[in-house]
């Protein structure tokens, strides 16, 4: 278990760890892949959440996933992306979290993920938790813990 | 300043925060861009360090940097990558750290970077520090701090 006192300081930094869906670049599962690639290049994100028409989270897609479909032994063939759609190459095996999930779980999952997608109980996409937001809060903790507590060696 | 007691626990987890150059995918500044792109796709890294022929760090290059050179209004034109080299599009304005740099600086820089390149005083590339390694160590800290210290509110 994460120390409760540490958790209180982490949450106290004002960080919600949470970036609202309205501020997150996403793609739809029916997006054509050539178009999806251009959007990813423009936003400069290497991976983004994928939604269905109801705004439910259905996957993640990255530039590498798309390009690997377009590469053969002779090099990159962008024409292979035409008539193919996001759902065909998106990742469907990835961790997601509910709003208000324990920090324990969030910190554990972020060791291996650049960001975590947040959904509600019906799978609707609510936003993301990034390593950036968590590291900001950790910096706050490391700088302030001894202002809040006396640490006596046991 | 980061609390010294926190720093001791972070370093105590056995983490050096440091992945040796031998275990890091890199590209050379004279690599042709079409070849560089294929290597990045194969390794699935979105960005890697760039070295010169003397193994000194000279930049970082990402898939997005390469592809943005190949994109025009009609889409992706991979033929634009032929006869172009890594040094032409690599990022040259990026933070790097020396071996043994204070955690203060490392944690601060990792808020905005996925990894930090580590060099010696002559600019030779030694390895990288990743967010993953730092977050592992933070998890250790959050779980063990109250086993090591009594925290008395001030």
mmCIF file of C-alpha atoms in Angstrom:
data_model
loop_
_atom_site.group_PDB
_atom_site.id
_atom_site.type_symbol
_atom_site.label_atom_id
_atom_site.label_comp_id
_atom_site.label_asym_id
_atom_site.label_seq_id
_atom_site.Cartn_x
_atom_site.Cartn_y
_atom_site.Cartn_z
ATOM 1 C CA UNK A 1 0.000 0.000 0.000
ATOM 2 C CA UNK A 2 1.108 3.541 -0.713
ATOM 3 C CA UNK A 3 1.629 5.483 2.528
ATOM 4 C CA UNK A 4 -1.565 7.438 3.307
ATOM 5 C CA UNK A 5 0.416 10.503 4.347
ATOM 6 C CA UNK A 6 2.348 10.463 1.058
ATOM 7 C CA UNK A 7 -0.907 10.067 -0.826
ATOM 8 C CA UNK A 8 -2.379 13.087 0.960
ATOM 9 C CA UNK A 9 0.554 15.272 -0.118
ATOM 10 C CA UNK A 10 0.405 13.988 -3.689
ATOM 11 C CA UNK A 11 -3.272 14.861 -3.967
ATOM 12 C CA UNK A 12 -2.790 18.102 -2.075
ATOM 13 C CA UNK A 13 -0.639 19.576 -4.846
ATOM 14 C CA UNK A 14 -3.859 20.486 -6.595
ATOM 15 C CA UNK A 15 -3.104 17.893 -9.239
ATOM 16 C CA UNK A 16 -6.062 15.808 -10.264
ATOM 17 C CA UNK A 17 -3.650 13.847 -12.462
ATOM 18 C CA UNK A 18 -6.426 14.058 -14.942
ATOM 19 C CA UNK A 19 -6.670 15.756 -18.321
ATOM 20 C CA UNK A 20 -10.255 16.141 -19.524
ATOM 21 C CA UNK A 21 -11.347 14.425 -22.751
ATOM 22 C CA UNK A 22 -12.037 17.850 -24.286
ATOM 23 C CA UNK A 23 -8.295 18.593 -24.139
ATOM 24 C CA UNK A 24 -7.127 15.222 -25.484
ATOM 25 C CA UNK A 25 -6.466 14.387 -29.142
ATOM 26 C CA UNK A 26 -8.442 11.267 -30.125
ATOM 27 C CA UNK A 27 -9.260 9.304 -33.280
ATOM 28 C CA UNK A 28 -12.384 7.356 -34.230
ATOM 29 C CA UNK A 29 -12.302 3.658 -35.062
ATOM 30 C CA UNK A 30 -13.734 4.329 -38.525
ATOM 31 C CA UNK A 31 -11.097 6.937 -39.436
ATOM 32 C CA UNK A 32 -9.162 6.029 -42.610
ATOM 33 C CA UNK A 33 -5.574 5.191 -41.671
ATOM 34 C CA UNK A 34 -3.916 7.640 -44.066
ATOM 35 C CA UNK A 35 -5.950 10.452 -42.519
ATOM 36 C CA UNK A 36 -5.284 9.173 -38.980
ATOM 37 C CA UNK A 37 -1.544 9.246 -39.678
ATOM 38 C CA UNK A 38 -1.674 12.871 -40.811
ATOM 39 C CA UNK A 39 -3.582 13.846 -37.654
ATOM 40 C CA UNK A 40 -1.021 12.094 -35.444
ATOM 41 C CA UNK A 41 1.818 13.857 -37.247
ATOM 42 C CA UNK A 42 0.139 17.238 -36.869
ATOM 43 C CA UNK A 43 -0.539 16.792 -33.150
ATOM 44 C CA UNK A 44 2.945 15.209 -32.615
ATOM 45 C CA UNK A 45 1.468 12.573 -30.267
ATOM 46 C CA UNK A 46 2.921 9.134 -30.797
ATOM 47 C CA UNK A 47 -0.226 7.411 -29.477
ATOM 48 C CA UNK A 48 -3.832 8.541 -28.838
ATOM 49 C CA UNK A 49 -7.102 6.987 -27.600
ATOM 50 C CA UNK A 50 -9.592 5.602 -30.149
ATOM 51 C CA UNK A 51 -13.354 6.124 -29.672
ATOM 52 C CA UNK A 52 -16.453 4.632 -31.298
ATOM 53 C CA UNK A 53 -19.343 6.758 -32.569
ATOM 54 C CA UNK A 54 -20.866 6.782 -29.061
ATOM 55 C CA UNK A 55 -17.646 8.281 -27.580
ATOM 56 C CA UNK A 56 -16.790 5.037 -25.806
ATOM 57 C CA UNK A 57 -13.127 4.082 -25.585
ATOM 58 C CA UNK A 58 -12.348 1.120 -27.848
ATOM 59 C CA UNK A 59 -8.550 1.193 -28.270
ATOM 60 C CA UNK A 60 -5.285 3.067 -28.571
ATOM 61 C CA UNK A 61 -3.479 3.810 -31.820
ATOM 62 C CA UNK A 62 0.072 4.949 -32.445
ATOM 63 C CA UNK A 63 2.093 6.089 -35.425
ATOM 64 C CA UNK A 64 4.118 2.880 -35.243
ATOM 65 C CA UNK A 65 0.953 0.726 -35.430
ATOM 66 C CA UNK A 66 -0.115 2.521 -38.600
ATOM 67 C CA UNK A 67 3.264 2.595 -40.320
ATOM 68 C CA UNK A 68 3.982 -1.044 -39.652
ATOM 69 C CA UNK A 69 0.995 -1.838 -41.870
ATOM 70 C CA UNK A 70 2.531 0.281 -44.643
ATOM 71 C CA UNK A 71 6.048 -1.137 -44.544
ATOM 72 C CA UNK A 72 7.304 -4.005 -46.618
ATOM 73 C CA UNK A 73 10.777 -5.237 -47.482
ATOM 74 C CA UNK A 74 11.243 -2.458 -50.026
ATOM 75 C CA UNK A 75 10.308 0.343 -47.616
ATOM 76 C CA UNK A 76 7.290 2.475 -46.835
ATOM 77 C CA UNK A 77 4.234 2.128 -49.117
ATOM 78 C CA UNK A 78 1.647 4.715 -47.986
ATOM 79 C CA UNK A 79 -0.831 3.476 -50.598
ATOM 80 C CA UNK A 80 -1.297 0.409 -48.395
ATOM 81 C CA UNK A 81 -3.081 2.650 -45.878
ATOM 82 C CA UNK A 82 -5.877 3.617 -48.229
ATOM 83 C CA UNK A 83 -9.154 1.795 -47.637
ATOM 84 C CA UNK A 84 -7.892 0.629 -44.230
ATOM 85 C CA UNK A 85 -9.341 1.958 -40.990
ATOM 86 C CA UNK A 86 -8.175 2.655 -37.462
ATOM 87 C CA UNK A 87 -9.981 -0.329 -35.891
ATOM 88 C CA UNK A 88 -7.895 -2.706 -38.023
ATOM 89 C CA UNK A 89 -4.590 -1.880 -36.319
ATOM 90 C CA UNK A 90 -5.504 -0.247 -33.010
ATOM 91 C CA UNK A 91 -4.347 -1.855 -29.768
ATOM 92 C CA UNK A 92 -7.210 -3.394 -27.840
ATOM 93 C CA UNK A 93 -5.213 -4.921 -24.973
ATOM 94 C CA UNK A 94 -4.251 -1.951 -22.795
ATOM 95 C CA UNK A 95 -4.929 -0.825 -19.223
ATOM 96 C CA UNK A 96 -7.650 1.721 -18.493
ATOM 97 C CA UNK A 97 -8.802 3.170 -15.185
ATOM 98 C CA UNK A 98 -11.997 4.492 -13.667
ATOM 99 C CA UNK A 99 -12.256 8.008 -12.312
ATOM 100 C CA UNK A 100 -11.062 8.055 -8.706
ATOM 101 C CA UNK A 101 -9.044 4.848 -9.008
ATOM 102 C CA UNK A 102 -6.491 4.463 -6.142
ATOM 103 C CA UNK A 103 -3.098 6.105 -6.707
ATOM 104 C CA UNK A 104 -1.603 2.692 -5.946
ATOM 105 C CA UNK A 105 -2.960 1.349 -9.211
ATOM 106 C CA UNK A 106 -2.271 4.494 -11.256
ATOM 107 C CA UNK A 107 1.375 4.710 -10.197
ATOM 108 C CA UNK A 108 1.874 1.018 -10.821
ATOM 109 C CA UNK A 109 0.411 1.123 -14.350
ATOM 110 C CA UNK A 110 2.327 4.273 -15.345
ATOM 111 C CA UNK A 111 5.636 2.431 -14.946
ATOM 112 C CA UNK A 112 4.858 0.810 -18.311
ATOM 113 C CA UNK A 113 2.490 3.297 -19.983
ATOM 114 C CA UNK A 114 3.000 6.873 -21.152
ATOM 115 C CA UNK A 115 -0.597 7.649 -20.281
ATOM 116 C CA UNK A 116 -3.678 5.915 -18.898
ATOM 117 C CA UNK A 117 -7.101 6.317 -20.471
ATOM 118 C CA UNK A 118 -9.863 7.105 -17.974
ATOM 119 C CA UNK A 119 -13.409 5.815 -18.541
ATOM 120 C CA UNK A 120 -16.674 5.779 -16.630
ATOM 121 C CA UNK A 121 -18.514 2.594 -15.677
ATOM 122 C CA UNK A 122 -20.123 2.408 -19.130
ATOM 123 C CA UNK A 123 -16.821 2.747 -20.980
ATOM 124 C CA UNK A 124 -17.319 6.383 -22.006
ATOM 125 C CA UNK A 125 -14.012 8.167 -22.468
ATOM 126 C CA UNK A 126 -13.418 10.814 -19.800
ATOM 127 C CA UNK A 127 -9.776 11.771 -20.294
ATOM 128 C CA UNK A 128 -6.225 10.655 -19.616
ATOM 129 C CA UNK A 129 -3.717 10.541 -16.778
ATOM 130 C CA UNK A 130 -0.203 11.284 -18.013
ATOM 131 C CA UNK A 131 3.220 10.498 -16.610
ATOM 132 C CA UNK A 132 3.859 14.229 -16.846
ATOM 133 C CA UNK A 133 1.088 15.120 -14.387
ATOM 134 C CA UNK A 134 2.160 12.399 -11.982
ATOM 135 C CA UNK A 135 5.827 13.425 -12.100
ATOM 136 C CA UNK A 136 4.840 17.041 -11.392
ATOM 137 C CA UNK A 137 3.023 15.922 -8.289
ATOM 138 C CA UNK A 138 5.917 13.683 -7.212
ATOM 139 C CA UNK A 139 8.251 16.694 -7.461
ATOM 140 C CA UNK A 140 5.881 18.626 -5.199
ATOM 141 C CA UNK A 141 5.929 15.743 -2.712
ATOM 142 C CA UNK A 142 9.708 15.421 -2.671
ATOM 143 C CA UNK A 143 10.095 19.133 -2.048
ATOM 144 C CA UNK A 144 7.439 19.553 0.632
ATOM 145 C CA UNK A 145 7.292 16.366 2.705
ATOM 146 C CA UNK A 146 9.785 17.612 5.302
ATOM 147 C CA UNK A 147 7.934 20.913 5.594
ATOM 148 C CA UNK A 148 4.825 18.986 6.606
ATOM 149 C CA UNK A 149 6.340 16.172 8.662
ATOM 150 C CA UNK A 150 9.255 15.481 10.963
ATOM 151 C CA UNK A 151 10.817 12.273 9.742
ATOM 152 C CA UNK A 152 12.160 10.246 12.675
ATOM 153 C CA UNK A 153 14.130 7.139 11.757
ATOM 154 C CA UNK A 154 12.454 4.023 13.185
ATOM 155 C CA UNK B 1 15.614 21.166 -2.710
ATOM 156 C CA UNK B 2 14.451 17.571 -2.693
ATOM 157 C CA UNK B 3 14.298 16.199 0.853
ATOM 158 C CA UNK B 4 17.591 14.360 1.580
ATOM 159 C CA UNK B 5 15.771 11.557 3.368
ATOM 160 C CA UNK B 6 13.487 11.044 0.373
ATOM 161 C CA UNK B 7 16.495 11.079 -1.923
ATOM 162 C CA UNK B 8 18.197 8.400 0.157
ATOM 163 C CA UNK B 9 15.187 6.088 -0.172
ATOM 164 C CA UNK B 10 14.917 6.749 -3.905
ATOM 165 C CA UNK B 11 18.557 5.806 -4.452
ATOM 166 C CA UNK B 12 18.329 2.934 -1.989
ATOM 167 C CA UNK B 13 15.878 1.037 -4.204
ATOM 168 C CA UNK B 14 18.888 -0.200 -6.125
ATOM 169 C CA UNK B 15 17.801 1.881 -9.088
ATOM 170 C CA UNK B 16 20.614 3.733 -10.784
ATOM 171 C CA UNK B 17 17.942 5.364 -12.979
ATOM 172 C CA UNK B 18 20.386 4.686 -15.718
ATOM 173 C CA UNK B 19 20.274 2.440 -18.773
ATOM 174 C CA UNK B 20 23.689 1.829 -20.282
ATOM 175 C CA UNK B 21 24.397 2.968 -23.860
ATOM 176 C CA UNK B 22 24.945 -0.663 -24.887
ATOM 177 C CA UNK B 23 21.266 -1.345 -24.179
ATOM 178 C CA UNK B 24 19.909 1.773 -25.921
ATOM 179 C CA UNK B 25 18.822 1.978 -29.576
ATOM 180 C CA UNK B 26 20.639 4.863 -31.295
ATOM 181 C CA UNK B 27 21.068 6.271 -34.799
ATOM 182 C CA UNK B 28 24.039 7.993 -36.419
ATOM 183 C CA UNK B 29 23.826 11.486 -37.842
ATOM 184 C CA UNK B 30 24.857 10.238 -41.292
ATOM 185 C CA UNK B 31 22.157 7.537 -41.442
ATOM 186 C CA UNK B 32 19.864 7.928 -44.480
ATOM 187 C CA UNK B 33 16.400 8.950 -43.283
ATOM 188 C CA UNK B 34 14.490 6.157 -45.014
ATOM 189 C CA UNK B 35 16.725 3.620 -43.284
ATOM 190 C CA UNK B 36 16.452 5.493 -39.956
ATOM 191 C CA UNK B 37 12.665 5.326 -40.186
ATOM 192 C CA UNK B 38 12.693 1.562 -40.702
ATOM 193 C CA UNK B 39 14.973 1.119 -37.693
ATOM 194 C CA UNK B 40 12.669 3.235 -35.505
ATOM 195 C CA UNK B 41 9.652 1.227 -36.647
ATOM 196 C CA UNK B 42 11.396 -2.044 -35.905
ATOM 197 C CA UNK B 43 12.492 -0.984 -32.406
ATOM 198 C CA UNK B 44 9.092 0.689 -31.748
ATOM 199 C CA UNK B 45 10.802 3.656 -30.055
ATOM 200 C CA UNK B 46 9.254 6.977 -30.991
ATOM 201 C CA UNK B 47 12.516 8.864 -30.357
ATOM 202 C CA UNK B 48 16.178 7.827 -29.972
ATOM 203 C CA UNK B 49 19.556 9.523 -29.386
ATOM 204 C CA UNK B 50 21.723 10.443 -32.393
ATOM 205 C CA UNK B 51 25.513 9.968 -32.274
ATOM 206 C CA UNK B 52 28.375 11.127 -34.469
ATOM 207 C CA UNK B 53 31.116 8.801 -35.696
ATOM 208 C CA UNK B 54 33.037 9.343 -32.440
ATOM 209 C CA UNK B 55 30.034 8.156 -30.367
ATOM 210 C CA UNK B 56 29.356 11.660 -29.063
ATOM 211 C CA UNK B 57 25.726 12.663 -28.588
ATOM 212 C CA UNK B 58 24.675 15.217 -31.216
ATOM 213 C CA UNK B 59 20.863 15.116 -31.166
ATOM 214 C CA UNK B 60 17.595 13.231 -30.779
ATOM 215 C CA UNK B 61 15.447 11.994 -33.635
ATOM 216 C CA UNK B 62 11.854 10.807 -33.644
ATOM 217 C CA UNK B 63 9.516 9.205 -36.132
ATOM 218 C CA UNK B 64 7.502 12.413 -36.267
ATOM 219 C CA UNK B 65 10.594 14.480 -37.179
ATOM 220 C CA UNK B 66 11.308 12.170 -40.103
ATOM 221 C CA UNK B 67 7.756 11.842 -41.388
ATOM 222 C CA UNK B 68 7.077 15.558 -41.253
ATOM 223 C CA UNK B 69 9.794 15.922 -43.903
ATOM 224 C CA UNK B 70 7.968 13.406 -46.078
ATOM 225 C CA UNK B 71 4.475 14.881 -45.810
ATOM 226 C CA UNK B 72 2.948 17.364 -48.200
ATOM 227 C CA UNK B 73 -0.617 18.480 -48.831
ATOM 228 C CA UNK B 74 -1.341 15.300 -50.807
ATOM 229 C CA UNK B 75 -0.108 12.950 -48.084
ATOM 230 C CA UNK B 76 2.995 10.934 -47.299
ATOM 231 C CA UNK B 77 5.759 10.851 -49.943
ATOM 232 C CA UNK B 78 8.483 8.468 -48.714
ATOM 233 C CA UNK B 79 10.634 9.203 -51.769
ATOM 234 C CA UNK B 80 11.319 12.588 -50.166
ATOM 235 C CA UNK B 81 13.398 10.782 -47.533
ATOM 236 C CA UNK B 82 15.912 9.415 -50.015
ATOM 237 C CA UNK B 83 19.226 11.266 -50.094
ATOM 238 C CA UNK B 84 18.374 12.991 -46.811
ATOM 239 C CA UNK B 85 20.198 12.209 -43.615
ATOM 240 C CA UNK B 86 19.435 12.114 -39.893
ATOM 241 C CA UNK B 87 21.393 15.295 -39.077
ATOM 242 C CA UNK B 88 19.066 17.330 -41.310
ATOM 243 C CA UNK B 89 15.987 16.831 -39.127
ATOM 244 C CA UNK B 90 17.281 15.766 -35.712
ATOM 245 C CA UNK B 91 16.484 17.912 -32.677
ATOM 246 C CA UNK B 92 19.545 19.728 -31.382
ATOM 247 C CA UNK B 93 17.862 21.708 -28.604
ATOM 248 C CA UNK B 94 17.182 19.185 -25.865
ATOM 249 C CA UNK B 95 18.282 18.669 -22.250
ATOM 250 C CA UNK B 96 21.074 16.262 -21.410
ATOM 251 C CA UNK B 97 22.632 15.374 -18.071
ATOM 252 C CA UNK B 98 25.998 14.293 -16.744
ATOM 253 C CA UNK B 99 26.440 11.043 -14.849
ATOM 254 C CA UNK B 100 25.653 11.612 -11.179
ATOM 255 C CA UNK B 101 23.595 14.745 -11.778
ATOM 256 C CA UNK B 102 21.384 15.636 -8.727
ATOM 257 C CA UNK B 103 17.967 13.947 -8.620
ATOM 258 C CA UNK B 104 16.542 17.457 -8.282
ATOM 259 C CA UNK B 105 17.498 18.219 -11.871
ATOM 260 C CA UNK B 106 16.614 14.781 -13.246
ATOM 261 C CA UNK B 107 13.105 14.787 -11.758
ATOM 262 C CA UNK B 108 12.515 18.327 -12.941
ATOM 263 C CA UNK B 109 13.561 17.606 -16.540
ATOM 264 C CA UNK B 110 11.572 14.363 -16.755
ATOM 265 C CA UNK B 111 8.312 16.271 -16.289
ATOM 266 C CA UNK B 112 8.693 17.309 -19.944
ATOM 267 C CA UNK B 113 10.859 14.548 -21.445
ATOM 268 C CA UNK B 114 10.259 10.828 -21.923
ATOM 269 C CA UNK B 115 13.937 10.175 -21.362
ATOM 270 C CA UNK B 116 17.144 12.079 -20.648
ATOM 271 C CA UNK B 117 20.366 11.399 -22.518
ATOM 272 C CA UNK B 118 23.402 11.016 -20.255
ATOM 273 C CA UNK B 119 26.837 12.152 -21.461
ATOM 274 C CA UNK B 120 30.304 12.472 -19.963
ATOM 275 C CA UNK B 121 32.197 15.770 -19.773
ATOM 276 C CA UNK B 122 33.386 15.361 -23.381
ATOM 277 C CA UNK B 123 29.915 14.737 -24.733
ATOM 278 C CA UNK B 124 30.329 10.976 -25.194
ATOM 279 C CA UNK B 125 27.011 9.169 -24.968
ATOM 280 C CA UNK B 126 26.743 7.002 -21.836
ATOM 281 C CA UNK B 127 23.086 6.009 -21.733
ATOM 282 C CA UNK B 128 19.626 7.269 -20.853
ATOM 283 C CA UNK B 129 17.464 7.889 -17.799
ATOM 284 C CA UNK B 130 13.842 6.975 -18.466
ATOM 285 C CA UNK B 131 10.593 8.003 -16.822
ATOM 286 C CA UNK B 132 9.956 4.302 -16.354
ATOM 287 C CA UNK B 133 13.022 3.804 -14.128
ATOM 288 C CA UNK B 134 12.219 6.916 -12.106
ATOM 289 C CA UNK B 135 8.575 5.925 -11.615
ATOM 290 C CA UNK B 136 9.660 2.456 -10.439
ATOM 291 C CA UNK B 137 11.820 4.072 -7.793
ATOM 292 C CA UNK B 138 9.037 6.496 -6.785
ATOM 293 C CA UNK B 139 6.727 3.511 -6.235
ATOM 294 C CA UNK B 140 9.345 1.975 -3.968
ATOM 295 C CA UNK B 141 9.571 5.241 -2.028
ATOM 296 C CA UNK B 142 5.807 5.606 -1.598
ATOM 297 C CA UNK B 143 5.520 2.060 -0.296
ATOM 298 C CA UNK B 144 8.483 2.072 2.069
ATOM 299 C CA UNK B 145 8.817 5.566 3.540
ATOM 300 C CA UNK B 146 6.671 4.810 6.597
ATOM 301 C CA UNK B 147 8.563 1.590 7.222
ATOM 302 C CA UNK B 148 11.754 3.636 7.520
ATOM 303 C CA UNK B 149 10.456 6.765 9.228
ATOM 304 C CA UNK B 150 7.826 7.865 11.711
ATOM 305 C CA UNK B 151 6.103 10.843 10.143
ATOM 306 C CA UNK B 152 5.081 13.360 12.830
ATOM 307 C CA UNK B 153 2.995 16.289 11.625
ATOM 308 C CA UNK B 154 4.797 19.578 12.293
#
